[in-house]
PDB file of C-alpha atoms in Angstrom:
ATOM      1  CA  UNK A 235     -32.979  32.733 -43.252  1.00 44.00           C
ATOM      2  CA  UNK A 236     -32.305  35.349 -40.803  1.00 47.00           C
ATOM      3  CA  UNK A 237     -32.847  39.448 -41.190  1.00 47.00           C
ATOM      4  CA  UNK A 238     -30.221  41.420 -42.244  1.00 48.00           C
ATOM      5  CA  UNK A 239     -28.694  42.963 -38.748  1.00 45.00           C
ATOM      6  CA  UNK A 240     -28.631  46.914 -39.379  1.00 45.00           C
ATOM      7  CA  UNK A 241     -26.362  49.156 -37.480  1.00 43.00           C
ATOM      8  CA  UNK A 242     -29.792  51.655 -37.393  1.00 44.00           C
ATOM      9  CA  UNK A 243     -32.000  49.107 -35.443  1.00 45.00           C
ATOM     10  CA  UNK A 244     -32.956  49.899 -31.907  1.00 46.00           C
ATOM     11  CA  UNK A 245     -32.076  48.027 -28.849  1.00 44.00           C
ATOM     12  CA  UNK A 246     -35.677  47.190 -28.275  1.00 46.00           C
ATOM     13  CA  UNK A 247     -36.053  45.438 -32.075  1.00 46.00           C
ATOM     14  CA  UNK A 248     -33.255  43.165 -30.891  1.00 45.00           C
ATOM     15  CA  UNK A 249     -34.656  42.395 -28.183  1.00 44.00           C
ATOM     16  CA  UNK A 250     -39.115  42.438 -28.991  1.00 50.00           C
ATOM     17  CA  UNK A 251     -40.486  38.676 -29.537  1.00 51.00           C
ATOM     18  CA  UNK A 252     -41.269  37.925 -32.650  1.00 53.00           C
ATOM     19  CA  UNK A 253     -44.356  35.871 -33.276  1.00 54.00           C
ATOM     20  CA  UNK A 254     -42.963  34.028 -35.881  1.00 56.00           C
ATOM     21  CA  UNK A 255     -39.521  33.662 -35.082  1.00 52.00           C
ATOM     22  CA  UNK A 256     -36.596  32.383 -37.274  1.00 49.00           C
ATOM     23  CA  UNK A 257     -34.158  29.939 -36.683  1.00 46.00           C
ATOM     24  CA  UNK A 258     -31.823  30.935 -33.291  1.00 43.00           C
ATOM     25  CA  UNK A 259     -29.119  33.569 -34.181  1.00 40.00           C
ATOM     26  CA  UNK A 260     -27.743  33.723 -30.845  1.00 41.00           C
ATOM     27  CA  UNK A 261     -25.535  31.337 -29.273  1.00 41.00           C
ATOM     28  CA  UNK A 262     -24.690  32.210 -25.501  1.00 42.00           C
ATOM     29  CA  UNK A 263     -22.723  30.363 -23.324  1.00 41.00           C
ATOM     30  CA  UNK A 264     -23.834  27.813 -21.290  1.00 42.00           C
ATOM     31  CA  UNK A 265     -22.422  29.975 -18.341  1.00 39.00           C
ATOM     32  CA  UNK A 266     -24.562  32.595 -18.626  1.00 39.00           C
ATOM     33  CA  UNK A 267     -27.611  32.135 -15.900  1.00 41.00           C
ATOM     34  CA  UNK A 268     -29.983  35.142 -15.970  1.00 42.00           C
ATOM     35  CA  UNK A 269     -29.376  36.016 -19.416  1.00 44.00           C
ATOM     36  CA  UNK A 270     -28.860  39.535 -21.024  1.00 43.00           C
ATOM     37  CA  UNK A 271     -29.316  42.724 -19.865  1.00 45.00           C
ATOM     38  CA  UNK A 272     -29.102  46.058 -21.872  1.00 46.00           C
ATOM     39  CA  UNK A 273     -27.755  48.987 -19.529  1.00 45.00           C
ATOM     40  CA  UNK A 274     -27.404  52.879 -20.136  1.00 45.00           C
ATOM     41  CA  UNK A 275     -24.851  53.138 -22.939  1.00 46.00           C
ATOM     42  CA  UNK A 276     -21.638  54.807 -22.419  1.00 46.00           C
ATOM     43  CA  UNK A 277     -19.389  56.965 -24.446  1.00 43.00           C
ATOM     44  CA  UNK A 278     -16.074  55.005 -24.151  1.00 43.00           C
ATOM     45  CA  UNK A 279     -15.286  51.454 -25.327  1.00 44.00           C
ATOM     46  CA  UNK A 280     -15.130  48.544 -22.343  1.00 41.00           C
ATOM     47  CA  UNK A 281     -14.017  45.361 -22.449  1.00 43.00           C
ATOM     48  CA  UNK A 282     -17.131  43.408 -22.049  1.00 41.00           C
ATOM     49  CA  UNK A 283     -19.632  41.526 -24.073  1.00 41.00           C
ATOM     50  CA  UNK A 284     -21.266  43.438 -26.939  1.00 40.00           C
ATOM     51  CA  UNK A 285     -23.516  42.641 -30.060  1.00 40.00           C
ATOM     52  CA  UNK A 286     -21.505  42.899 -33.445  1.00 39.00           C
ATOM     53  CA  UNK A 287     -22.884  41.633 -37.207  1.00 39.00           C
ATOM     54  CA  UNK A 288     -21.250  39.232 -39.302  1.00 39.00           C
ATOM     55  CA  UNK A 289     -22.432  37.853 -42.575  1.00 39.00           C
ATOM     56  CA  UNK A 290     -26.149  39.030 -41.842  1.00 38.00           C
ATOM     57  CA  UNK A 291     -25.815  37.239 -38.613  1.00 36.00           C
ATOM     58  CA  UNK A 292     -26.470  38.612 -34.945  1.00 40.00           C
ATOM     59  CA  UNK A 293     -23.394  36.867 -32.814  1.00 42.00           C
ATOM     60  CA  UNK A 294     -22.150  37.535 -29.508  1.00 40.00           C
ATOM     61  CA  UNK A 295     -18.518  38.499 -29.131  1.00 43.00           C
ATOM     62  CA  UNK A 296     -15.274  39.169 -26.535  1.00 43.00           C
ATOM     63  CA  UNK A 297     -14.700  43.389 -26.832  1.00 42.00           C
ATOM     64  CA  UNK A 298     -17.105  46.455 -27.501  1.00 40.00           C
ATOM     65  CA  UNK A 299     -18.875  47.071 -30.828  1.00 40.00           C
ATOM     66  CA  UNK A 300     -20.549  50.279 -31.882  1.00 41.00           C
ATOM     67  CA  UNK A 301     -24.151  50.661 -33.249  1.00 41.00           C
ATOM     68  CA  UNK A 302     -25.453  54.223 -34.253  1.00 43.00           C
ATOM     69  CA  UNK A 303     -21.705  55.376 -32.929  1.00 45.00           C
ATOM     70  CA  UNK A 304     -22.583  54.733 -29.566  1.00 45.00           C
ATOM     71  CA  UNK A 305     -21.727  51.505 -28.121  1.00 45.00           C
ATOM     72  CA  UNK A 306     -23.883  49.071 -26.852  1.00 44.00           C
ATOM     73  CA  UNK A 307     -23.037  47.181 -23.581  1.00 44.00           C
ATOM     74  CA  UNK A 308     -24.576  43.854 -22.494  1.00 43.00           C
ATOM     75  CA  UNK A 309     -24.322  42.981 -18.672  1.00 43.00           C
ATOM     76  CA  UNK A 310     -22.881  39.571 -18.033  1.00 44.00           C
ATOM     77  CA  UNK A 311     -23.907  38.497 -14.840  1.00 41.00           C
ATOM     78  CA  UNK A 312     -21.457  35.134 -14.982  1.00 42.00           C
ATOM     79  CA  UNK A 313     -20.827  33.488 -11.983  1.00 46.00           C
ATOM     80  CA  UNK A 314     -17.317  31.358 -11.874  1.00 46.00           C
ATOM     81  CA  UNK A 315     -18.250  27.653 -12.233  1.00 46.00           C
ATOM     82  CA  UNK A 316     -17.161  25.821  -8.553  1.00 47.00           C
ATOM     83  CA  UNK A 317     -15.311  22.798  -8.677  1.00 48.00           C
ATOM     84  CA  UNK A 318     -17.027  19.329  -8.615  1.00 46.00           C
ATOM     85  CA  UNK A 319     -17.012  18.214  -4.688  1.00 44.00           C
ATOM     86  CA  UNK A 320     -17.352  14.691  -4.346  1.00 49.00           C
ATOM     87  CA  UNK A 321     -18.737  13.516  -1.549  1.00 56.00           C
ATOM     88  CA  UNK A 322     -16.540  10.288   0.496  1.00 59.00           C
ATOM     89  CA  UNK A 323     -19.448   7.594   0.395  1.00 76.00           C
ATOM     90  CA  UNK A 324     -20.202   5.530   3.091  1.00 79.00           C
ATOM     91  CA  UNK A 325     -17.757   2.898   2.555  1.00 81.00           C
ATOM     92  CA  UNK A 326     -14.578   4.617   2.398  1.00 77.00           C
ATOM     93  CA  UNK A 327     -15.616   6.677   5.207  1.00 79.00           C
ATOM     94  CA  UNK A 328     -15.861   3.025   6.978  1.00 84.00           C
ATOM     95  CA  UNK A 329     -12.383   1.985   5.475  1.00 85.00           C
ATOM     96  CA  UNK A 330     -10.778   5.104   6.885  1.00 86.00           C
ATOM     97  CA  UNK A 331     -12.132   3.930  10.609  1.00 86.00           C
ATOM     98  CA  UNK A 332     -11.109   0.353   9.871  1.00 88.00           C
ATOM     99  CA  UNK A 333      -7.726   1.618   9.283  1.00 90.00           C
ATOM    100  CA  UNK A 334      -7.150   3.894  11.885  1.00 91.00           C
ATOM    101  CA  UNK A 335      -8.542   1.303  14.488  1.00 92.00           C
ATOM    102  CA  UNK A 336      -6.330  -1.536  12.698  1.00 93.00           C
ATOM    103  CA  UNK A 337      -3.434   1.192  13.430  1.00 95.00           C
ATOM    104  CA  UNK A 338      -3.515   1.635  16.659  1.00 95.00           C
ATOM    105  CA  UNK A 339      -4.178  -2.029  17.862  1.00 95.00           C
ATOM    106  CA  UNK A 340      -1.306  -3.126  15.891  1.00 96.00           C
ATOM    107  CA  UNK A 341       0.985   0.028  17.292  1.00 96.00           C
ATOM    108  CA  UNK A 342      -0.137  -0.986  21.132  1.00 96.00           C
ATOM    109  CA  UNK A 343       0.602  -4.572  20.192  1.00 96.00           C
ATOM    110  CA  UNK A 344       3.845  -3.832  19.124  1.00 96.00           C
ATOM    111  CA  UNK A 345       4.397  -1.367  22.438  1.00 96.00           C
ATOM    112  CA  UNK A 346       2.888  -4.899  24.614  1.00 96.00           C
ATOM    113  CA  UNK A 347       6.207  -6.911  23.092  1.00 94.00           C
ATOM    114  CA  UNK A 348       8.510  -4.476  23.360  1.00 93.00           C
ATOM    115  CA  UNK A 349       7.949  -4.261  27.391  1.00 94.00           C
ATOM    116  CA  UNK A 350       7.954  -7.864  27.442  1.00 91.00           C
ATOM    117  CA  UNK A 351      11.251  -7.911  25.487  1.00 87.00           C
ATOM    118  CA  UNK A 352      12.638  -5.244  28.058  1.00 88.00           C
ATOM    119  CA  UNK A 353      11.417  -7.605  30.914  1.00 89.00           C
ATOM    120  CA  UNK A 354      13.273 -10.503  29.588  1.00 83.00           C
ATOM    121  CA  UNK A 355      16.666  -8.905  29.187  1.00 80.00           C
ATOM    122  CA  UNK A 356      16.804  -8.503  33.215  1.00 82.00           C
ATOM    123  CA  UNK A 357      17.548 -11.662  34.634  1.00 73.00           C
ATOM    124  CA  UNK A 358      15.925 -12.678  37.947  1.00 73.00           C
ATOM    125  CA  UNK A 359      17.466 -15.265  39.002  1.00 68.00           C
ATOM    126  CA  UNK A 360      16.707 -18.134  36.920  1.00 75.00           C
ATOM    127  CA  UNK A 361      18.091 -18.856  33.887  1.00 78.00           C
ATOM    128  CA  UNK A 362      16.642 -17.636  30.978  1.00 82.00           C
ATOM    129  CA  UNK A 363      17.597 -17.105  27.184  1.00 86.00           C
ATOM    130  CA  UNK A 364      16.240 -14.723  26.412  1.00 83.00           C
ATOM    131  CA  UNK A 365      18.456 -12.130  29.281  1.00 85.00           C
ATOM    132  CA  UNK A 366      20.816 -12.280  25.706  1.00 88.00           C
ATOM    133  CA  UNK A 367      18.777 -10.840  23.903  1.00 85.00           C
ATOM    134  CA  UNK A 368      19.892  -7.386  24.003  1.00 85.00           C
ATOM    135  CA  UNK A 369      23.762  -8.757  23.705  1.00 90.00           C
ATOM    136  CA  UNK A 370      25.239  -7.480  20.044  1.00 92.00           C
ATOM    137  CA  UNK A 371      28.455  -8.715  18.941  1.00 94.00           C
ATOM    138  CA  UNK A 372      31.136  -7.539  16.010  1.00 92.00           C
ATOM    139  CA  UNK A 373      30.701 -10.248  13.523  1.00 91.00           C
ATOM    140  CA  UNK A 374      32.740  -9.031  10.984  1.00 90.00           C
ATOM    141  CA  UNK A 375      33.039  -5.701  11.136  1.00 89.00           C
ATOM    142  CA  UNK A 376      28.907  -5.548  11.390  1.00 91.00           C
ATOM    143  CA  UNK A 377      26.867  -5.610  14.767  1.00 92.00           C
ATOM    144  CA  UNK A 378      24.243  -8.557  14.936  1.00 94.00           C
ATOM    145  CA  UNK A 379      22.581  -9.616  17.644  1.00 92.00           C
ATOM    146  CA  UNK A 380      23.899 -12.600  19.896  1.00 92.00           C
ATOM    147  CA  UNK A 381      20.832 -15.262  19.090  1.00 90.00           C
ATOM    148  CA  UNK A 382      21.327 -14.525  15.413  1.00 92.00           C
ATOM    149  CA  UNK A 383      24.472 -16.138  15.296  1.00 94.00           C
ATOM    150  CA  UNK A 384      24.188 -18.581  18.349  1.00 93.00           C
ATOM    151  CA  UNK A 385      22.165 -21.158  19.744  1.00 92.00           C
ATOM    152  CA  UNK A 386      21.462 -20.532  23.423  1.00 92.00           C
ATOM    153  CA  UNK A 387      20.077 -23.075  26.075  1.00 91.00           C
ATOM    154  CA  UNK A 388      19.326 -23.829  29.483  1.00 89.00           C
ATOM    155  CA  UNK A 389      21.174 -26.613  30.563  1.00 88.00           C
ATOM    156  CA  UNK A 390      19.838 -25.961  34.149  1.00 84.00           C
ATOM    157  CA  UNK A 391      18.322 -23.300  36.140  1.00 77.00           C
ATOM    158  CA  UNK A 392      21.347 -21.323  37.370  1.00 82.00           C
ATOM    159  CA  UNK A 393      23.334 -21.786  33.793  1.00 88.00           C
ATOM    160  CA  UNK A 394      22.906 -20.388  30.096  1.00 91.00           C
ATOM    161  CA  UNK A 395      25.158 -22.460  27.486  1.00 93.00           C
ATOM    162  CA  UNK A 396      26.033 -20.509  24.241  1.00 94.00           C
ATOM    163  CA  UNK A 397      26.904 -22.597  21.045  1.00 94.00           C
ATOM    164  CA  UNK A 398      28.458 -20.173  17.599  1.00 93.00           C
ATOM    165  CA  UNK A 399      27.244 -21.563  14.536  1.00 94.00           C
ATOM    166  CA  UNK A 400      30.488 -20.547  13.715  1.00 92.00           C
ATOM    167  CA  UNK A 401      33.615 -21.300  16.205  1.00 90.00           C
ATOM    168  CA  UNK A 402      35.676 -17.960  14.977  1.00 91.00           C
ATOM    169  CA  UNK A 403      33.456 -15.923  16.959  1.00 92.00           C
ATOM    170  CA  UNK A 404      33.775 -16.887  20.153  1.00 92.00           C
ATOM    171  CA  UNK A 405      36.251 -14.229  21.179  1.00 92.00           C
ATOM    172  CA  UNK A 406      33.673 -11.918  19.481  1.00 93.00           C
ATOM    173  CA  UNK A 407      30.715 -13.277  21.808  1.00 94.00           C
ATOM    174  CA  UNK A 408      33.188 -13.498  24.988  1.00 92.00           C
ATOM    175  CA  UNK A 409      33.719 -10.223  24.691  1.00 92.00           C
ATOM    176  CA  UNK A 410      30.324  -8.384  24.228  1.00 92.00           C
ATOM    177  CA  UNK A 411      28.824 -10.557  27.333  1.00 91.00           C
ATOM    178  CA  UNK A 412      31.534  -9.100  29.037  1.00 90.00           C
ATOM    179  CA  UNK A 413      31.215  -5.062  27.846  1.00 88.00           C
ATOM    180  CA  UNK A 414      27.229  -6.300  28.435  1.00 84.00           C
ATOM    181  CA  UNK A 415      25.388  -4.834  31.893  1.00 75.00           C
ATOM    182  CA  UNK A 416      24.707  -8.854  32.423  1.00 77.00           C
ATOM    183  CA  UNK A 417      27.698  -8.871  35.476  1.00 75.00           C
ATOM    184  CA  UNK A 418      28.321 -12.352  34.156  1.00 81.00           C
ATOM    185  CA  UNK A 419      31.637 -13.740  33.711  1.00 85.00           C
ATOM    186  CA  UNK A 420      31.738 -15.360  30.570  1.00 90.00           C
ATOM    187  CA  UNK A 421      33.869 -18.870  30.693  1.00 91.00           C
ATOM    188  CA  UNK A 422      35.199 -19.975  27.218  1.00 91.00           C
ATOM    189  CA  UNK A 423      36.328 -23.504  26.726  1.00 90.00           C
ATOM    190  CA  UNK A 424      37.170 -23.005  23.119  1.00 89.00           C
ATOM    191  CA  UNK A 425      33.453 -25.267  21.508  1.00 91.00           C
ATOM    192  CA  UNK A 426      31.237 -23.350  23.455  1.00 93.00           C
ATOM    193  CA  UNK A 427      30.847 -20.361  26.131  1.00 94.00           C
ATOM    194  CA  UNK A 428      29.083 -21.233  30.120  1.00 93.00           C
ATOM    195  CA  UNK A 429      27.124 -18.830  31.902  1.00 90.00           C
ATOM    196  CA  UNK A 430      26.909 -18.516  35.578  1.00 86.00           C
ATOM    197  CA  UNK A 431      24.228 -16.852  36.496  1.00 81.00           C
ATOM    198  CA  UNK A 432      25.147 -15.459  40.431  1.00 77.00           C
ATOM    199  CA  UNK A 433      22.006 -15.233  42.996  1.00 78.00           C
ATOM    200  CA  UNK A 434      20.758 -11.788  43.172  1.00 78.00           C
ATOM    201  CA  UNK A 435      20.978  -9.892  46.244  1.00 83.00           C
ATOM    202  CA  UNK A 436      17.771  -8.210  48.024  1.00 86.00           C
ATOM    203  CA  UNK A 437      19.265  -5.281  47.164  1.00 87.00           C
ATOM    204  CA  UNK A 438      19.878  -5.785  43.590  1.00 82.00           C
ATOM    205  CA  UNK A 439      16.576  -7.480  43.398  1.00 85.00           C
ATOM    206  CA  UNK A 440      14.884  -3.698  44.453  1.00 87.00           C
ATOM    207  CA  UNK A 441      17.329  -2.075  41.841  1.00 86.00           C
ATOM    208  CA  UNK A 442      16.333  -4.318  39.073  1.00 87.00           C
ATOM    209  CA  UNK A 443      12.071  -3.900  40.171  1.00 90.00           C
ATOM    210  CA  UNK A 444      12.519  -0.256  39.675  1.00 91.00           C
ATOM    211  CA  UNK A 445      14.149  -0.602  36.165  1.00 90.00           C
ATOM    212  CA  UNK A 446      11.041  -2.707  35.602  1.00 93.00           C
ATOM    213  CA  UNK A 447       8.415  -0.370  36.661  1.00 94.00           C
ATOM    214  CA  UNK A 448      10.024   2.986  34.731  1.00 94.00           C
ATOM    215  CA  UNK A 449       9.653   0.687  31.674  1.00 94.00           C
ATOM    216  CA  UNK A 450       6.084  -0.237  32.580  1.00 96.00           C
ATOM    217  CA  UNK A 451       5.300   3.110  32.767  1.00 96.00           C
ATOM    218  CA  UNK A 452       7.254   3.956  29.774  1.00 95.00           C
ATOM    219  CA  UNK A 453       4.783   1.270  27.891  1.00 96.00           C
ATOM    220  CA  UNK A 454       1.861   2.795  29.374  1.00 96.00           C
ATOM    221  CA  UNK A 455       3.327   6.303  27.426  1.00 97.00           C
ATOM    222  CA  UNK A 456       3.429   5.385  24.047  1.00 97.00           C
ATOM    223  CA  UNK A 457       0.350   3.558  24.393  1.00 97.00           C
ATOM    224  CA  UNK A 458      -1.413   6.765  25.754  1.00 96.00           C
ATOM    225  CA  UNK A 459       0.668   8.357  22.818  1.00 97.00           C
ATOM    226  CA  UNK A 460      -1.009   5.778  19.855  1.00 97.00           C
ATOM    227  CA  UNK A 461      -4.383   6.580  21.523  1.00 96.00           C
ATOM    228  CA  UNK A 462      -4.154  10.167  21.345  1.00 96.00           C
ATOM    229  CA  UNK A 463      -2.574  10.136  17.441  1.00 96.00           C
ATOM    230  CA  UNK A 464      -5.693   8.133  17.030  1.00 95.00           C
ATOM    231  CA  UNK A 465      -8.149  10.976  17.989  1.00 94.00           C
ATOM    232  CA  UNK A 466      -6.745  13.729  16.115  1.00 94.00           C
ATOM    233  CA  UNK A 467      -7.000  11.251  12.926  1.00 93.00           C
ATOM    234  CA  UNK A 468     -10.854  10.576  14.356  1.00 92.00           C
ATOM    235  CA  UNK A 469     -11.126  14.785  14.566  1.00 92.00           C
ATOM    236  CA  UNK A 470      -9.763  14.946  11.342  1.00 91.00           C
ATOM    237  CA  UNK A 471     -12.188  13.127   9.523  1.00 89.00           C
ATOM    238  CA  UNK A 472     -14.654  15.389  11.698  1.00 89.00           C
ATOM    239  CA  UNK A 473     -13.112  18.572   9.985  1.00 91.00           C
ATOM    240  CA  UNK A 474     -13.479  17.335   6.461  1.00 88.00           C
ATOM    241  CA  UNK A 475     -17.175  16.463   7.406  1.00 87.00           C
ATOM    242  CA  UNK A 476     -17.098  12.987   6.671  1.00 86.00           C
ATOM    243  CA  UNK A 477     -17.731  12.040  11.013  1.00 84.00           C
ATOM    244  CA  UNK A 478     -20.170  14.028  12.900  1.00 88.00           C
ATOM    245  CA  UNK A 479     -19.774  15.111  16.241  1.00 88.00           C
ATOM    246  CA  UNK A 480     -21.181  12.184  17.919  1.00 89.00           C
ATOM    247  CA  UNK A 481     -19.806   9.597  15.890  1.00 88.00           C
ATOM    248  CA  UNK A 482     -16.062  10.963  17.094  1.00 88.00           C
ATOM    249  CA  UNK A 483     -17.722  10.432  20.585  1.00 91.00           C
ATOM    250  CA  UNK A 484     -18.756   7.059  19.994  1.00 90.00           C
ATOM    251  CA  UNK A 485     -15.101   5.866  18.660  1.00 91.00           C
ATOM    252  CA  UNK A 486     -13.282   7.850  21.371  1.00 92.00           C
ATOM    253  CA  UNK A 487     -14.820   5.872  23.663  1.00 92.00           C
ATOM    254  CA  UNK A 488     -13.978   2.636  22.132  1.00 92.00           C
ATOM    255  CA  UNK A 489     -10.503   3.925  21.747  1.00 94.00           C
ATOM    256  CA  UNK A 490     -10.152   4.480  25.649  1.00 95.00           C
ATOM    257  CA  UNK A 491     -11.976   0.920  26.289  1.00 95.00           C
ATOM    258  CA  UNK A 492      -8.767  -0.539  23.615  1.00 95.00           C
ATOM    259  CA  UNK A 493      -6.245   2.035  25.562  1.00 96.00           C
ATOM    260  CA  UNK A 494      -7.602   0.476  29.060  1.00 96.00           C
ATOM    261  CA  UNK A 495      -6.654  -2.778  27.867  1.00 96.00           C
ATOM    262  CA  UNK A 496      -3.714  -2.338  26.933  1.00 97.00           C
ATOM    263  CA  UNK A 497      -3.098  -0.876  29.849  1.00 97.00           C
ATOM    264  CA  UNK A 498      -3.969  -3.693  31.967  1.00 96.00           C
ATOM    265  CA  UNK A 499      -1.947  -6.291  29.876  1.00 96.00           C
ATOM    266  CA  UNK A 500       1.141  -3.860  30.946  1.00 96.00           C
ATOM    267  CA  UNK A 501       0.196  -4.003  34.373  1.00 96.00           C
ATOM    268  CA  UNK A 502      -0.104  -7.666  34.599  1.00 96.00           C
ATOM    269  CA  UNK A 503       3.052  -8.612  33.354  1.00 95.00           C
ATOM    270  CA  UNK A 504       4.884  -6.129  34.929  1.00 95.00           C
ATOM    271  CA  UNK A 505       3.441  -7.512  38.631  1.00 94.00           C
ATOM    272  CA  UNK A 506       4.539 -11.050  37.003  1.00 91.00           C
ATOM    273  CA  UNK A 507       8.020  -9.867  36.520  1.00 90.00           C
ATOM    274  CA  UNK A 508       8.258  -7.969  39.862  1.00 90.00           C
ATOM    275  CA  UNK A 509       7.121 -11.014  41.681  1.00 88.00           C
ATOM    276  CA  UNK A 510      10.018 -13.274  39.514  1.00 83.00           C
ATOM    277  CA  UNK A 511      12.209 -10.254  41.302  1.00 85.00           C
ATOM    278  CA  UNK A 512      11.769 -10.113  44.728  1.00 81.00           C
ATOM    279  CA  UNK A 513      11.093 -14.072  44.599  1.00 76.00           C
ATOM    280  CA  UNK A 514      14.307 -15.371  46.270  1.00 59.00           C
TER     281      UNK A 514
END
């Protein structure tokens, strides 16, 4: 059983090893690290950690406590407990690559099609479905694109045929081929809608291969764009410490290897198109 605590002990007798000692009466926190220090006593009453008795026990309490009238003050030296960091392990740090890679191939696919889609909606010539493909028409009060609602052919190479799935909007189709930039007269036999497709002058021809290379070089932008959003993801995985230095290297330079080919695909079909241009 433990001693009696008496407000007449000394601060030493609290604090002198005892050879034999009895069963632990104090019970610090775990977040004290360098344990307890007495300092010089003061007259006035502080909020800080003091000894107090209680049922014979020694106990360690919240406030100030007075022994002999004069209190006595135990330093605290309690650091605040950090938060648990957890480190990114290897393989989501890999999955956050994958994905930004994945990203940006997929987003300079998509930029590849959409030039090629642009390229096909100017007509060179030669008949071609796919110069419709930009053509929307009212279908009932909502705007839908022309091959959603038609079937379009090539019944030879200066003609387009247009077929409605359904005969009521012919009107409809007439008139958004007409309100089109196509300069094609529409000719409506009441089944089915012609298209004439006139021979391009030289001069259109040069028109129509400038509109073709500001869209090639509007491709080449957003795919310049996709690389760069790339990077700053790349950077910042390099801020959070999960890429080093030369690791953000190292993928920059395969990014600008997968920008440069993108770049070339962009280039080669626009010198395709241009060709189908200026071919007369």
């Amino acid at each position: 059983m433990a001693a009696p605590f008496s407000s007449t002990s000394t601060v030493g007798s609290i604090f002198r090893p005892n050879p034999n000692p009895p069963k632990s009466l104090l019970s610090p926190s775990d977040s004290f690290q360098k344990g307890f220090h007495c300092v010089k006593c003061r007259s006035t009453n502080v909020n800080v950690y003091s000894w107090s008795s209680a049922a014979n026990y020694a106990r360690l309490r919240h406030g100030a406590s007075k022994l002999s009238g004069k209190p006595i003050v135990v330093k605290h030296l309690l650091r605040k407990r950090a938060g648990v960091l957890r480190c990114a392990t290897i393989e989501e740090i890999e999955a956050e690559k994958s994905s930004i890679e994945k990203d940006a191939k997929a987003r300079m696919e998509k930029t590849i099609e959409t030039v090629r889609t642009n390229f096909n909606s100017i007509r060179t010539g030669r008949a071609n479905p796919a110069i419709l493909d930009k053509v929307e028409v009212e279908y009932y009060g909502t705007p839908v694109s022309l091959k959603s609602i038609a079937q379009i052919s090539t019944p030879d190479s200066s003609s387009l045929l247009v077929q409605p799935y359904d005969k009521s909007s012919l009107k409809a189709i007439e008139k958004a081929i007409v309100n089109s930039d196509l300069g094609m007269t529409p000719n409506n036999d009441g089944e089915v809608i012609r298209l004439s497709l006139p021979q391009l002058t030289t001069e259109r021809r040069k028109e129509l291969s400038k509109v073709v290379a500001k869209q090639a070089e509007e491709g080449k932008v957003a795919v310049r764009n996709i690389r760069r959003d790339a990077l700053k993801a790349y950077e910042k995985l390099e801020k959070e410490k999960k890429l080093s230095e030369d690791n953000v290297k190292d993928l920059s330079s395969d990014l600008q290897k997968l920008t440069d080919e993108y770049m070339k695909k962009i280039d080669s079909i626009f010198k395709q198109k241009e060709k189908e241009l200026l071919t007369v």
